[in-house]
């Protein structure tokens, strides 16, 4: 008991835990995290394009239109990948 308490107080106590069957859960969480980060980037593209489109400069309007088209394509790709996975519940 003394060794256990000593290791606990010096933060050298290590736990070796191995759980079976967590690989499918890990893959699902990875997919969800990837989709979330992808959606954040997509939202940032849309927000950036909206900010750029408020100006009167012709070049900024062109860049904003290109960003809107890119966001549309990426958004459709994201929706299609979600629908193809069959997990839109």
Coordinates of N, CA and C in Angstrom, one line a residue:
X1 N 0.8 -1.2 0.0 CA 0.0 0.0 0.0 C 0.9 1.3 0.0
X2 N 2.0 1.2 0.7 CA 2.9 2.3 0.7 C 3.5 2.6 -0.6
X3 N 3.8 1.6 -1.4 CA 4.4 1.8 -2.8 C 3.3 2.4 -3.7
X4 N 2.1 2.0 -3.5 CA 1.0 2.5 -4.3 C 0.7 3.9 -4.0
X5 N 0.7 4.3 -2.8 CA 0.5 5.7 -2.4 C 1.7 6.6 -2.8
X6 N 2.9 6.0 -2.7 CA 4.0 6.8 -3.1 C 4.0 7.1 -4.6
X7 N 3.7 6.1 -5.4 CA 3.6 6.3 -6.9 C 2.4 7.2 -7.2
X8 N 1.4 7.2 -6.5 CA 0.2 8.0 -6.7 C 0.6 9.5 -6.5
X9 N 1.3 9.8 -5.4 CA 1.7 11.1 -5.1 C 2.8 11.7 -5.9
X10 N 3.7 10.8 -6.5 CA 4.7 11.3 -7.3 C 4.3 11.2 -8.8
X11 N 3.1 10.9 -9.1 CA 2.5 10.8 -10.4 C 3.3 9.8 -11.3
X12 N 3.8 8.8 -10.8 CA 4.5 7.7 -11.6 C 3.6 6.5 -11.7
X13 N 2.4 6.5 -11.2 CA 1.5 5.3 -11.3 C 1.0 5.3 -12.7
X14 N 1.1 4.1 -13.3 CA 0.6 4.0 -14.7 C -0.5 2.9 -14.7
X15 N -1.5 3.1 -15.5 CA -2.6 2.2 -15.7 C -2.5 1.6 -17.1
X16 N -2.5 0.3 -17.2 CA -2.5 -0.3 -18.5 C -3.9 -1.0 -18.7
X17 N -4.7 -0.3 -19.5 CA -6.1 -0.7 -19.7 C -6.2 -1.0 -21.2
X18 N -6.7 -2.1 -21.6 CA -6.9 -2.4 -23.0 C -8.4 -2.8 -23.1
X19 N -9.1 -2.0 -23.9 CA -10.5 -2.3 -24.2 C -10.7 -2.8 -25.6
X20 N -11.4 -3.9 -25.7 CA -11.6 -4.5 -27.0 C -12.9 -4.0 -27.7
X21 N -12.9 -3.9 -29.0 CA -14.1 -3.5 -29.7 C -14.3 -2.0 -29.8
X22 N -13.2 -1.2 -29.6 CA -13.4 0.2 -29.7 C -13.0 0.8 -31.1
X23 N -12.5 0.0 -31.9 CA -12.1 0.4 -33.3 C -13.2 1.0 -34.1
X24 N -14.4 0.4 -34.1 CA -15.5 1.0 -34.9 C -16.0 2.3 -34.3
X25 N -15.9 2.4 -33.0 CA -16.3 3.7 -32.3 C -15.3 4.8 -32.7
X26 N -14.0 4.4 -32.7 CA -12.9 5.4 -33.1 C -13.1 5.9 -34.5
X27 N -13.4 4.9 -35.4 CA -13.6 5.3 -36.8 C -14.8 6.2 -37.0
X28 N -15.9 6.0 -36.2 CA -17.1 6.8 -36.3 C -16.8 8.2 -35.8
X29 N -16.0 8.3 -34.7 CA -15.7 9.6 -34.1 C -14.8 10.3 -35.1
X30 N -13.8 9.6 -35.7 CA -12.9 10.3 -36.7 C -13.7 10.8 -37.9
X31 N -14.7 10.1 -38.4 CA -15.5 10.6 -39.5 C -16.3 11.8 -39.1
X32 N -16.9 11.7 -37.9 CA -17.7 12.9 -37.4 C -16.8 14.1 -37.2
X33 N -15.6 13.9 -36.7 CA -14.7 15.1 -36.5 C -14.2 15.6 -37.9
X34 N -14.0 14.8 -38.8 CA -13.6 15.2 -40.2 C -14.7 16.0 -40.8
X35 N -16.0 15.5 -40.7 CA -17.1 16.2 -41.2 C -17.3 17.6 -40.6
X36 N -17.1 17.6 -39.2 CA -17.3 18.9 -38.5 C -16.2 19.9 -38.9
X37 N -15.0 19.5 -39.0 CA -14.0 20.4 -39.5 C -14.2 20.8 -40.9
X38 N -14.6 19.9 -41.7 CA -14.9 20.3 -43.1 C -16.1 21.3 -43.2
X39 N -17.1 21.1 -42.3 CA -18.2 22.1 -42.3 C -17.8 23.4 -41.8
X40 N -16.8 23.5 -40.9 CA -16.3 24.7 -40.4 C -15.6 25.5 -41.5
X41 N -14.8 24.8 -42.2 CA -14.0 25.4 -43.3 C -15.0 25.9 -44.4
X42 N -16.1 25.1 -44.6 CA -17.1 25.5 -45.6 C -17.8 26.7 -45.1
X43 N -18.2 26.8 -43.9 CA -18.8 28.0 -43.3 C -17.9 29.2 -43.4
X44 N -16.6 29.0 -43.2 CA -15.6 30.1 -43.3 C -15.5 30.6 -44.7
X45 N -15.6 29.7 -45.7 CA -15.6 30.1 -47.1 C -16.8 31.0 -47.4
X46 N -17.9 30.6 -46.9 CA -19.2 31.3 -47.2 C -19.1 32.7 -46.5
X47 N -18.6 32.7 -45.3 CA -18.5 34.0 -44.6 C -17.5 34.9 -45.2
X48 N -16.4 34.4 -45.6 CA -15.4 35.2 -46.3 C -15.9 35.8 -47.7
X49 N -16.6 34.9 -48.4 CA -17.2 35.4 -49.6 C -18.3 36.4 -49.4
X50 N -19.1 36.3 -48.4 CA -20.1 37.3 -48.1 C -19.5 38.6 -47.7
X51 N -18.4 38.6 -46.9 CA -17.7 39.8 -46.5 C -17.1 40.5 -47.8
X52 N -16.5 39.7 -48.6 CA -15.9 40.3 -49.8 C -16.9 40.8 -50.8
X53 N -18.1 40.2 -50.8 CA -19.1 40.7 -51.8 C -19.8 42.0 -51.5
X54 N -19.6 42.5 -50.2 CA -20.2 43.7 -49.8 C -19.4 44.9 -50.4
X55 N -18.2 44.7 -50.9 CA -17.4 45.8 -51.5 C -17.9 46.1 -52.9
X56 N -17.5 47.3 -53.4 CA -17.9 47.7 -54.8 C -16.8 47.4 -55.8
X57 N -15.7 46.9 -55.4 CA -14.6 46.6 -56.3 C -14.9 45.4 -57.1
X58 N -14.6 45.5 -58.4 CA -14.9 44.4 -59.4 C -14.1 43.1 -59.1
X59 N -12.8 43.3 -58.7 CA -12.0 42.2 -58.4 C -12.5 41.4 -57.2
X60 N -12.9 42.2 -56.1 CA -13.4 41.5 -54.9 C -14.7 40.7 -55.2
X61 N -15.5 41.3 -56.1 CA -16.7 40.6 -56.4 C -16.4 39.3 -57.2
X62 N -15.4 39.3 -58.0 CA -15.0 38.1 -58.7 C -14.5 37.1 -57.8
X63 N -13.7 37.5 -56.8 CA -13.1 36.5 -55.8 C -14.3 36.0 -55.0
X64 N -15.2 36.8 -54.6 CA -16.4 36.4 -53.8 C -17.2 35.4 -54.6
X65 N -17.4 35.6 -55.9 CA -18.2 34.6 -56.7 C -17.4 33.3 -56.8
X66 N -16.1 33.3 -56.9 CA -15.3 32.1 -57.0 C -15.4 31.4 -55.7
X67 N -15.4 32.1 -54.5 CA -15.5 31.5 -53.2 C -16.9 30.8 -53.0
X68 N -17.9 31.5 -53.5 CA -19.3 31.0 -53.4 C -19.4 29.7 -54.2
X69 N -18.8 29.7 -55.4 CA -18.9 28.5 -56.2 C -18.1 27.3 -55.6
X70 N -16.9 27.6 -55.0 CA -16.2 26.6 -54.3 C -16.9 26.1 -53.1
X71 N -17.5 27.0 -52.4 CA -18.3 26.6 -51.2 C -19.5 25.7 -51.6
X72 N -20.1 26.0 -52.7 CA -21.3 25.3 -53.2 C -20.8 23.9 -53.6
X73 N -19.7 23.8 -54.3 CA -19.2 22.4 -54.8 C -18.8 21.6 -53.5
X74 N -18.1 22.2 -52.6 CA -17.7 21.5 -51.4 C -18.9 21.1 -50.6
X75 N -19.9 22.0 -50.5 CA -21.1 21.7 -49.7 C -21.9 20.5 -50.3
X76 N -22.0 20.5 -51.6 CA -22.7 19.4 -52.3 C -21.9 18.1 -52.1
X77 N -20.6 18.1 -52.2 CA -19.8 17.0 -51.9 C -19.9 16.4 -50.5
X78 N -20.0 17.3 -49.5 CA -20.2 16.9 -48.2 C -21.6 16.3 -48.0
X79 N -22.6 16.9 -48.5 CA -24.0 16.3 -48.4 C -24.0 14.9 -49.1
X80 N -23.4 14.8 -50.3 CA -23.4 13.5 -51.0 C -22.7 12.5 -50.2
X81 N -21.5 12.8 -49.6 CA -20.8 11.9 -48.8 C -21.6 11.4 -47.5
X82 N -22.3 12.4 -46.9 CA -23.2 12.0 -45.8 C -24.3 11.1 -46.2
X83 N -24.9 11.4 -47.3 CA -26.0 10.5 -47.8 C -25.5 9.2 -48.2
X84 N -24.4 9.1 -48.8 CA -23.8 7.8 -49.3 C -23.4 6.9 -48.1
X85 N -23.1 7.5 -47.0 CA -22.7 6.7 -45.8 C -23.9 6.1 -45.2
X86 N -25.1 6.7 -45.4 CA -26.3 6.1 -44.8 C -26.5 6.4 -43.4
X87 N -25.8 7.4 -42.9 CA -25.9 7.7 -41.4 C -26.5 9.1 -41.2
X88 N -27.5 9.4 -41.9 CA -28.1 10.7 -41.8 C -29.3 10.7 -40.8
X89 N -29.2 9.9 -39.8 CA -30.3 9.8 -38.8 C -30.3 10.9 -37.8

